[in-house]
PDB file of C-alpha atoms in Angstrom:
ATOM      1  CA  UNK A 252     201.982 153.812  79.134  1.00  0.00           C
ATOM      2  CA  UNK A 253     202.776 151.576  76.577  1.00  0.00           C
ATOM      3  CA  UNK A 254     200.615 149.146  74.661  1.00  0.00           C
ATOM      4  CA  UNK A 255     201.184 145.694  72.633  1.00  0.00           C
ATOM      5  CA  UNK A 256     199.397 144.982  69.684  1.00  0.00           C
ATOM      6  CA  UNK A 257     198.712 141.680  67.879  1.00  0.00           C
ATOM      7  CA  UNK A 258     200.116 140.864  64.666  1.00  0.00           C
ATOM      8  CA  UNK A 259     199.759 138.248  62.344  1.00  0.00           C
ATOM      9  CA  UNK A 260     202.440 135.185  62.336  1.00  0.00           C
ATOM     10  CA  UNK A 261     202.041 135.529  66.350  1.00  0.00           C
ATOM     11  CA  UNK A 262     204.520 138.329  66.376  1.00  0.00           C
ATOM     12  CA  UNK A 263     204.141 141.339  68.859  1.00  0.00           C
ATOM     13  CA  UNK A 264     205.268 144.886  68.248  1.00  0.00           C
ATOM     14  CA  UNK A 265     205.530 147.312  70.898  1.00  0.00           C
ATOM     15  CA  UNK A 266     203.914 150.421  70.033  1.00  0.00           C
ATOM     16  CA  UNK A 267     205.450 153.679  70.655  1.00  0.00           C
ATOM     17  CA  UNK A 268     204.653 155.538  74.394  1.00  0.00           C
ATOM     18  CA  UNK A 269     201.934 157.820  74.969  1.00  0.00           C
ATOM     19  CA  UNK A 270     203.457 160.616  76.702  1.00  0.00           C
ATOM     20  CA  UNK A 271     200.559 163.044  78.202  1.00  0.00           C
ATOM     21  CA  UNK A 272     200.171 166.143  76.955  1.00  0.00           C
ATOM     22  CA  UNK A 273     201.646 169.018  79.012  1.00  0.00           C
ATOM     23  CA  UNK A 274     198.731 170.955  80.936  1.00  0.00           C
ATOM     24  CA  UNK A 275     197.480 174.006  79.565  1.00  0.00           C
ATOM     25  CA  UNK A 276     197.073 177.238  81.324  1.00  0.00           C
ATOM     26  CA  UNK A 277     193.169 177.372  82.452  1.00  0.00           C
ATOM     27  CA  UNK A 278     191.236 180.770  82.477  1.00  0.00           C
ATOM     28  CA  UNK A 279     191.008 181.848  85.941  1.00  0.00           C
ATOM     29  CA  UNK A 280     189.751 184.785  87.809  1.00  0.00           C
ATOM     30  CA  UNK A 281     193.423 186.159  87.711  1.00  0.00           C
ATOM     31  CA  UNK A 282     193.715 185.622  83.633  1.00  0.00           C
ATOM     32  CA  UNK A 283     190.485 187.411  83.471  1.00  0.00           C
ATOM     33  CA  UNK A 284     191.571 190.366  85.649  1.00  0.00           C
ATOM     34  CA  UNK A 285     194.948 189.997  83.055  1.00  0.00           C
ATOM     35  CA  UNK A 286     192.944 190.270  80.153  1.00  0.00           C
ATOM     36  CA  UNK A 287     190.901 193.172  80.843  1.00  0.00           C
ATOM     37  CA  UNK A 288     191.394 196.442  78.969  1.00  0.00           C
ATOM     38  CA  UNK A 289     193.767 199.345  80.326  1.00  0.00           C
ATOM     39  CA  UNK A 290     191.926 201.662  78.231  1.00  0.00           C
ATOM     40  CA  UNK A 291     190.354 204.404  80.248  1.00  0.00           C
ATOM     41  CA  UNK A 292     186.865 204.824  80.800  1.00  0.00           C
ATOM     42  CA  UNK A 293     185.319 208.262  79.563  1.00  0.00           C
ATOM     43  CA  UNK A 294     182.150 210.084  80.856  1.00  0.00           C
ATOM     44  CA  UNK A 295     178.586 209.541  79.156  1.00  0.00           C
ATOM     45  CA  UNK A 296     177.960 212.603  77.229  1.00  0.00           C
ATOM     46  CA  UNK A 297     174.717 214.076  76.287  1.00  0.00           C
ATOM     47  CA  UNK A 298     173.331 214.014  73.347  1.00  0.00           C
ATOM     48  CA  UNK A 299     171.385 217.394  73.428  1.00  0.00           C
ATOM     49  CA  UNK A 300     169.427 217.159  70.619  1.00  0.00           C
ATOM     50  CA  UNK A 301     166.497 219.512  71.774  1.00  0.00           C
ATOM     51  CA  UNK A 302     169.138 222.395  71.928  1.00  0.00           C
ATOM     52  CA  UNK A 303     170.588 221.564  68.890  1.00  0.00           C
ATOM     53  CA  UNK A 304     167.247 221.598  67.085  1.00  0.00           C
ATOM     54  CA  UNK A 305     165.984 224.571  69.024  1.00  0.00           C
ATOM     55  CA  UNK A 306     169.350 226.498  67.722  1.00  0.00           C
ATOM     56  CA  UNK A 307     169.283 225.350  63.955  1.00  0.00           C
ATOM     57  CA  UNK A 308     165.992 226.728  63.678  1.00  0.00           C
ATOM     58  CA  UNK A 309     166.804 229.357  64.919  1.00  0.00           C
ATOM     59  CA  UNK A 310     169.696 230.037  62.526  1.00  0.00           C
ATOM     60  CA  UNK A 311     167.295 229.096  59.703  1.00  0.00           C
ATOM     61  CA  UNK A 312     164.958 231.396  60.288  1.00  0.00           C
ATOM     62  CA  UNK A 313     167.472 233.906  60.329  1.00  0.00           C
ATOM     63  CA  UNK A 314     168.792 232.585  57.267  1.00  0.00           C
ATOM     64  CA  UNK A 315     165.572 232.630  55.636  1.00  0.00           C
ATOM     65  CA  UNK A 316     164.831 236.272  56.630  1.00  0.00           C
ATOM     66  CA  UNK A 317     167.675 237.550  55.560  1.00  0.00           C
ATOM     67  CA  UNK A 318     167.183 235.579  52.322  1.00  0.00           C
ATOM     68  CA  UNK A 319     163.667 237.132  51.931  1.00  0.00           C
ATOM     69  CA  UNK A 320     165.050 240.710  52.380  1.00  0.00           C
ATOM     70  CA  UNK A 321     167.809 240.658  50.120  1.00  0.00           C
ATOM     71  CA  UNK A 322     165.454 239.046  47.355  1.00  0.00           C
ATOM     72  CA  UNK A 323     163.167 242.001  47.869  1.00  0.00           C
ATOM     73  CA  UNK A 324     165.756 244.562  47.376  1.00  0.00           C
ATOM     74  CA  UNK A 325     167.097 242.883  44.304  1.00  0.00           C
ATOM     75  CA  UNK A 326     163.328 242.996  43.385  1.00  0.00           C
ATOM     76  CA  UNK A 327     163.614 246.998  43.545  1.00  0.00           C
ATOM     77  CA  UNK A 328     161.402 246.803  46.705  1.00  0.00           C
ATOM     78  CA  UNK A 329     162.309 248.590  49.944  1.00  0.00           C
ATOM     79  CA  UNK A 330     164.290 246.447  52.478  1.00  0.00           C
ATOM     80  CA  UNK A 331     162.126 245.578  56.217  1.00  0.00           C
ATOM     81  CA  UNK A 332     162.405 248.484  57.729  1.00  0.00           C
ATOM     82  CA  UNK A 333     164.392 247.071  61.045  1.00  0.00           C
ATOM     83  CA  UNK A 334     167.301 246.032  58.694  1.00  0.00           C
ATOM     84  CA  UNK A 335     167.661 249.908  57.564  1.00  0.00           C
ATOM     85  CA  UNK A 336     167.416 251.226  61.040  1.00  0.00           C
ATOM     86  CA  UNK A 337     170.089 249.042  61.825  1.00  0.00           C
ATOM     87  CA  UNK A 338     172.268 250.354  59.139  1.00  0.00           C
ATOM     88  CA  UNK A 339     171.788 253.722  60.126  1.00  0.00           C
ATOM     89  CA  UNK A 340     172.738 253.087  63.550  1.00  0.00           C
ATOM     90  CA  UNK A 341     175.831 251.270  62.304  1.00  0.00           C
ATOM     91  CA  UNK A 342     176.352 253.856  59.929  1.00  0.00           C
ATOM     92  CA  UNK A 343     176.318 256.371  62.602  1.00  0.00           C
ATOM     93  CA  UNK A 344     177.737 255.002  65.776  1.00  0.00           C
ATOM     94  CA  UNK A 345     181.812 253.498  66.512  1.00  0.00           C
ATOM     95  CA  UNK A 346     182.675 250.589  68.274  1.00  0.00           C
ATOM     96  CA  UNK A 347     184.375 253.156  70.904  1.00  0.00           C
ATOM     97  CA  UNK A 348     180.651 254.053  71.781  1.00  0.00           C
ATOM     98  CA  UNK A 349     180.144 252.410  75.586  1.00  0.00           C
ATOM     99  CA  UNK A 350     176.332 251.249  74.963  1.00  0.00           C
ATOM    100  CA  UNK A 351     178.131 249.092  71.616  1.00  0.00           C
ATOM    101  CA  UNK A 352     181.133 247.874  73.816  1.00  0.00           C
ATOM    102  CA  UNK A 353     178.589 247.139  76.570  1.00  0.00           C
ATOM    103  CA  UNK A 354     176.290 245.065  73.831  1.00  0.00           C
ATOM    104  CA  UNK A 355     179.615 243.441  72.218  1.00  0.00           C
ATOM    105  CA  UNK A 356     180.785 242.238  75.845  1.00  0.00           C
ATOM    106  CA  UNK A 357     177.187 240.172  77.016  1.00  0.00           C
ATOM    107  CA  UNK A 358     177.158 238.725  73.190  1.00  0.00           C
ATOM    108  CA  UNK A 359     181.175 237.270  74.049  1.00  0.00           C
ATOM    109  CA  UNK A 360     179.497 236.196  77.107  1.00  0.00           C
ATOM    110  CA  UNK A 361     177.137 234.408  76.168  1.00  0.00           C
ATOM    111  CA  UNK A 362     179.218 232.965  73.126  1.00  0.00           C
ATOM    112  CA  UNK A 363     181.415 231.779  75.864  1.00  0.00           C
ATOM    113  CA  UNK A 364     178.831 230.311  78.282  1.00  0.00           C
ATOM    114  CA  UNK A 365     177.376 229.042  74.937  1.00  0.00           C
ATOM    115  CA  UNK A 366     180.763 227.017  74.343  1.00  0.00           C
ATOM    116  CA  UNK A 367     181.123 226.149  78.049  1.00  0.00           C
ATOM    117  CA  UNK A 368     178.035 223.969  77.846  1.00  0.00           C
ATOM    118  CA  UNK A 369     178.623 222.435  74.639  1.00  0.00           C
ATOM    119  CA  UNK A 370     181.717 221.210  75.725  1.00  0.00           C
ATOM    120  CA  UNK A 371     180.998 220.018  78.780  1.00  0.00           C
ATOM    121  CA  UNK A 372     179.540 216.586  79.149  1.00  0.00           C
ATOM    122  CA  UNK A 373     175.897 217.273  80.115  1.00  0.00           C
ATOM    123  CA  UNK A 374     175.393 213.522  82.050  1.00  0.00           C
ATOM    124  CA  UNK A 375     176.770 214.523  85.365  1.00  0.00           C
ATOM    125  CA  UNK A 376     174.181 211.957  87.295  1.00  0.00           C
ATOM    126  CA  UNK A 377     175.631 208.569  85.363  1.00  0.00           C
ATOM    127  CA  UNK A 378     179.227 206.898  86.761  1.00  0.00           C
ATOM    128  CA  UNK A 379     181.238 205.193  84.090  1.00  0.00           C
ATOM    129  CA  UNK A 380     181.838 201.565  85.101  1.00  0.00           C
ATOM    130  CA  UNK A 381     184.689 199.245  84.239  1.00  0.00           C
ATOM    131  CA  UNK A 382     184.023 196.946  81.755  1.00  0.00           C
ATOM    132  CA  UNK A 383     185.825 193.763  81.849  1.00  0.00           C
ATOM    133  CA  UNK A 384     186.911 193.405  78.111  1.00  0.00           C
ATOM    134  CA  UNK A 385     186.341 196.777  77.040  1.00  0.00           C
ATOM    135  CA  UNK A 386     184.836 196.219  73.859  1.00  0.00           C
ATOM    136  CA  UNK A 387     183.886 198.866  71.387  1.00  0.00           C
ATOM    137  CA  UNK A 388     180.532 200.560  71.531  1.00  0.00           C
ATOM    138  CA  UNK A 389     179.779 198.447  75.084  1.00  0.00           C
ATOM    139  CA  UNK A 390     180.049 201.124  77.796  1.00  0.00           C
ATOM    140  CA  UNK A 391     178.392 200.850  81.425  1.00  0.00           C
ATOM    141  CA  UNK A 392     177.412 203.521  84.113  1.00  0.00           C
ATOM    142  CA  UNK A 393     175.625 203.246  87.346  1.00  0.00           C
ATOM    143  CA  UNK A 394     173.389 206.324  88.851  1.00  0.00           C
ATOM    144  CA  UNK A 395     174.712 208.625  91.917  1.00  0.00           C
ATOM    145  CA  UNK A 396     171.691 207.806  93.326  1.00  0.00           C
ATOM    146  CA  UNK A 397     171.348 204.155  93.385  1.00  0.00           C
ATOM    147  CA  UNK A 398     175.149 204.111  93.999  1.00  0.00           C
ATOM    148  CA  UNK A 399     174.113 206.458  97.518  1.00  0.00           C
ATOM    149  CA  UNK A 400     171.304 203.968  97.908  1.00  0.00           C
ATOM    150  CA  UNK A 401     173.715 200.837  97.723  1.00  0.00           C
ATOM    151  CA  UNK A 402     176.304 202.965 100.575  1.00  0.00           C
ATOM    152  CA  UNK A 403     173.863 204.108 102.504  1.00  0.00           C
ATOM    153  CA  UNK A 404     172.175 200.397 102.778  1.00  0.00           C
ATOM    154  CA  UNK A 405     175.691 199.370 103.840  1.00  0.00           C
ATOM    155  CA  UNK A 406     176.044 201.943 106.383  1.00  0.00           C
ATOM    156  CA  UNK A 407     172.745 201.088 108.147  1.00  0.00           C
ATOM    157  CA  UNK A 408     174.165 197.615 109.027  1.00  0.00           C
ATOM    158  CA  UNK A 409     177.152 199.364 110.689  1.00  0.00           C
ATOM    159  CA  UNK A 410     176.420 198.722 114.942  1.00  0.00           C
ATOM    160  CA  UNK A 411     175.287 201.681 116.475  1.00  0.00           C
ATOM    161  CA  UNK A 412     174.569 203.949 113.089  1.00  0.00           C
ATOM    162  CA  UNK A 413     171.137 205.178 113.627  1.00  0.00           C
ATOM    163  CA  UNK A 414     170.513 207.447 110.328  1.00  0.00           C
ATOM    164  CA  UNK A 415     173.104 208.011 107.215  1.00  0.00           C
ATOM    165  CA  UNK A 416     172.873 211.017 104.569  1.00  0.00           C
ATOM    166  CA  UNK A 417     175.070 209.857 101.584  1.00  0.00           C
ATOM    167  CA  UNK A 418     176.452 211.934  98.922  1.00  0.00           C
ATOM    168  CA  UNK A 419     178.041 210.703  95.855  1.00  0.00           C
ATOM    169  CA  UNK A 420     179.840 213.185  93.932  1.00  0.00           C
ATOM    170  CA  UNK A 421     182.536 212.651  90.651  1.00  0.00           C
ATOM    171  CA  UNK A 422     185.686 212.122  92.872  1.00  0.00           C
ATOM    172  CA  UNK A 423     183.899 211.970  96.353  1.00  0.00           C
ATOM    173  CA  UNK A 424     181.658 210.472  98.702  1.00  0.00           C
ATOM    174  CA  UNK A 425     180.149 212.534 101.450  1.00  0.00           C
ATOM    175  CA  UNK A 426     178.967 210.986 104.161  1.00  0.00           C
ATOM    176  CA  UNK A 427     177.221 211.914 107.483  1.00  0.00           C
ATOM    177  CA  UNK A 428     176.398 209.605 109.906  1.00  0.00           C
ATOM    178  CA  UNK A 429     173.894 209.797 113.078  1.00  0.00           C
ATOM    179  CA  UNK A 430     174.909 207.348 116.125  1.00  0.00           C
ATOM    180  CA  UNK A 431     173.342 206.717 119.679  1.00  0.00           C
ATOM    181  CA  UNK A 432     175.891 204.227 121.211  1.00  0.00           C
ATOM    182  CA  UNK A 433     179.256 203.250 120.937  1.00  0.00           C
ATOM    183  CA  UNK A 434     181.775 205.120 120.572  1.00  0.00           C
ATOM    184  CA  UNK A 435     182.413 207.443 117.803  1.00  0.00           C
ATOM    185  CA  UNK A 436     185.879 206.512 116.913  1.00  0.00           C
ATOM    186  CA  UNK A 437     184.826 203.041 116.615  1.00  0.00           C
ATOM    187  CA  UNK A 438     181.740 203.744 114.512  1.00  0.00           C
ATOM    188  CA  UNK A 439     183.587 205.864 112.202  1.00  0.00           C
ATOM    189  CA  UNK A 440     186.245 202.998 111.849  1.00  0.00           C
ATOM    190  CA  UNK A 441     183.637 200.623 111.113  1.00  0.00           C
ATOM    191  CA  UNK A 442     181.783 202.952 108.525  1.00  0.00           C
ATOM    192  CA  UNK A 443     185.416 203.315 106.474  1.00  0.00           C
ATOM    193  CA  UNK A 444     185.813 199.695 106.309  1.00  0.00           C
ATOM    194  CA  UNK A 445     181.847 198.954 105.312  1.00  0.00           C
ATOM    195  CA  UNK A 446     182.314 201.750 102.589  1.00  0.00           C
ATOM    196  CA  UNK A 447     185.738 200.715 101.257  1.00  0.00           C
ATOM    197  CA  UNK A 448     184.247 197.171 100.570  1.00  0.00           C
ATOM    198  CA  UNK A 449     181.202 198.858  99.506  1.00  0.00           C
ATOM    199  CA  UNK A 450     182.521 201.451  96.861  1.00  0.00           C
ATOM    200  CA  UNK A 451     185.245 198.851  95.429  1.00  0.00           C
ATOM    201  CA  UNK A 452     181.887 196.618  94.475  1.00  0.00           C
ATOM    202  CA  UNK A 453     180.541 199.279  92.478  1.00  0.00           C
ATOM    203  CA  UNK A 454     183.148 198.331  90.042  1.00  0.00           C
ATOM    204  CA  UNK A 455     183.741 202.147  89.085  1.00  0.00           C
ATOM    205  CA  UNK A 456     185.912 203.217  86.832  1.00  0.00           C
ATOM    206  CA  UNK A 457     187.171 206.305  89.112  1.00  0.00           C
ATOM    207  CA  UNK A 458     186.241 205.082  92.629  1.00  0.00           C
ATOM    208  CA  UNK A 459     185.813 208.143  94.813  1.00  0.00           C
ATOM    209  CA  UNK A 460     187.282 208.497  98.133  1.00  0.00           C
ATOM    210  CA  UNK A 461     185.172 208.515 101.191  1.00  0.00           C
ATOM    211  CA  UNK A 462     184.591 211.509 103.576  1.00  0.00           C
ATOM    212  CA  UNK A 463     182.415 210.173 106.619  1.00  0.00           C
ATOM    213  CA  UNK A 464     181.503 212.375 109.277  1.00  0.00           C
ATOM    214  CA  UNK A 465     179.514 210.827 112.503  1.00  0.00           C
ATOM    215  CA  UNK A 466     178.188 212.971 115.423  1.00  0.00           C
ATOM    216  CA  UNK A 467     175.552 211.964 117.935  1.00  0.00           C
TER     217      UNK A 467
END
């Protein structure tokens, strides 16, 4: 477009063109999906402060009565009297005794069970979602329950499905199904479709893979 502007002595001058700007890329759906993060989503962990307060007490007490007793013998007092049966049983027993090799094995054991559970995440119930940006600190999860509510909802609307036990597990998602017509072929085609859709709305980070089962 070009434009003429008025000058004075009743002389035009053209002004330059106006070329439109080139079009700019708009944020879509599919620049969204683009943009998200490829970082992957890790499991809630528990906190388990009640164990961890239960077992530093415990290890201060300890602390403190072993404090007391070597105080006391520093104080020329006699030691608690456990502490010096326990030295003479040290003092007179071998690790190659069975009933010390037997007490040595259940303490490794239970150091080990011990380590099991503090290393495992503790919030097996909670799903880790997919967050669109995945921002720092911002993390999402969704119950097995409600997420076996929201499947089993969808199943009911499946023709000829008269009851529906769901299951959803880390990796999984049991599912038995109860039908009085149709054929069961054709109801267990329509529950794989209905729970496909279903668990890719959950918007999961790991979305399990169905297992359906029907029988009349």
């Amino acid at each position: 477009m070009r434009v003429d502007v008025g000058a004075r002595g009743g002389h035009r001058h053209r002004a330059p063109a106006l070329r439109p700007l080139p079009d700019r890329p708009r944020a879509g759906p599919a620049a969204a999906v683009t943009a998200r993060g490829s970082g992957r989503a890790r499991r809630f962990r528990s906190a388990r402060r009640v164990p961890a307060a239960l077992t530093a007490l415990v290890v201060l007490g300890a602390a403190v009565l072993f404090l007391y007793d070597l105080a006391a013998v520093r104080a020329d007092r006699p030691g608690m009297s456990w502490r010096r049966d326990l030295a003479d049983q040290l003092a007179t027993h071998t690790p190659a005794d069975p009933w010390v090799q037997l007490i040595a094995g259940a303490m490794v054991l239970v150091g080990l069970v011990l380590l099991l559970l503090a290393l495992a995440p503790g919030l097996r119930g909670i799903l880790p979602m997919s967050t669109p940006d995945q921002r720092p600190g911002v993390r999402a999860g969704l119950g097995r329950k409600a997420a076996a509510q929201i499947l089993r909802d969808r199943a009911m609307e499946v023709s000829g499905v008269r009851s529906v036990r769901v299951k959803v597990r880390r990796s999984r998602v049991g599912v038995r199904a109860t039908s009085h017509f149709r054929e069961l072929d054709d109801v267990r085609a329509d529950l794989d479709a209905v729970l496909a859709v279903g668990i890719e709305e959950l918007g999961l980070a790991r979305p399990p893979q169905p297992r359906v089962r029907v029988r009349r």
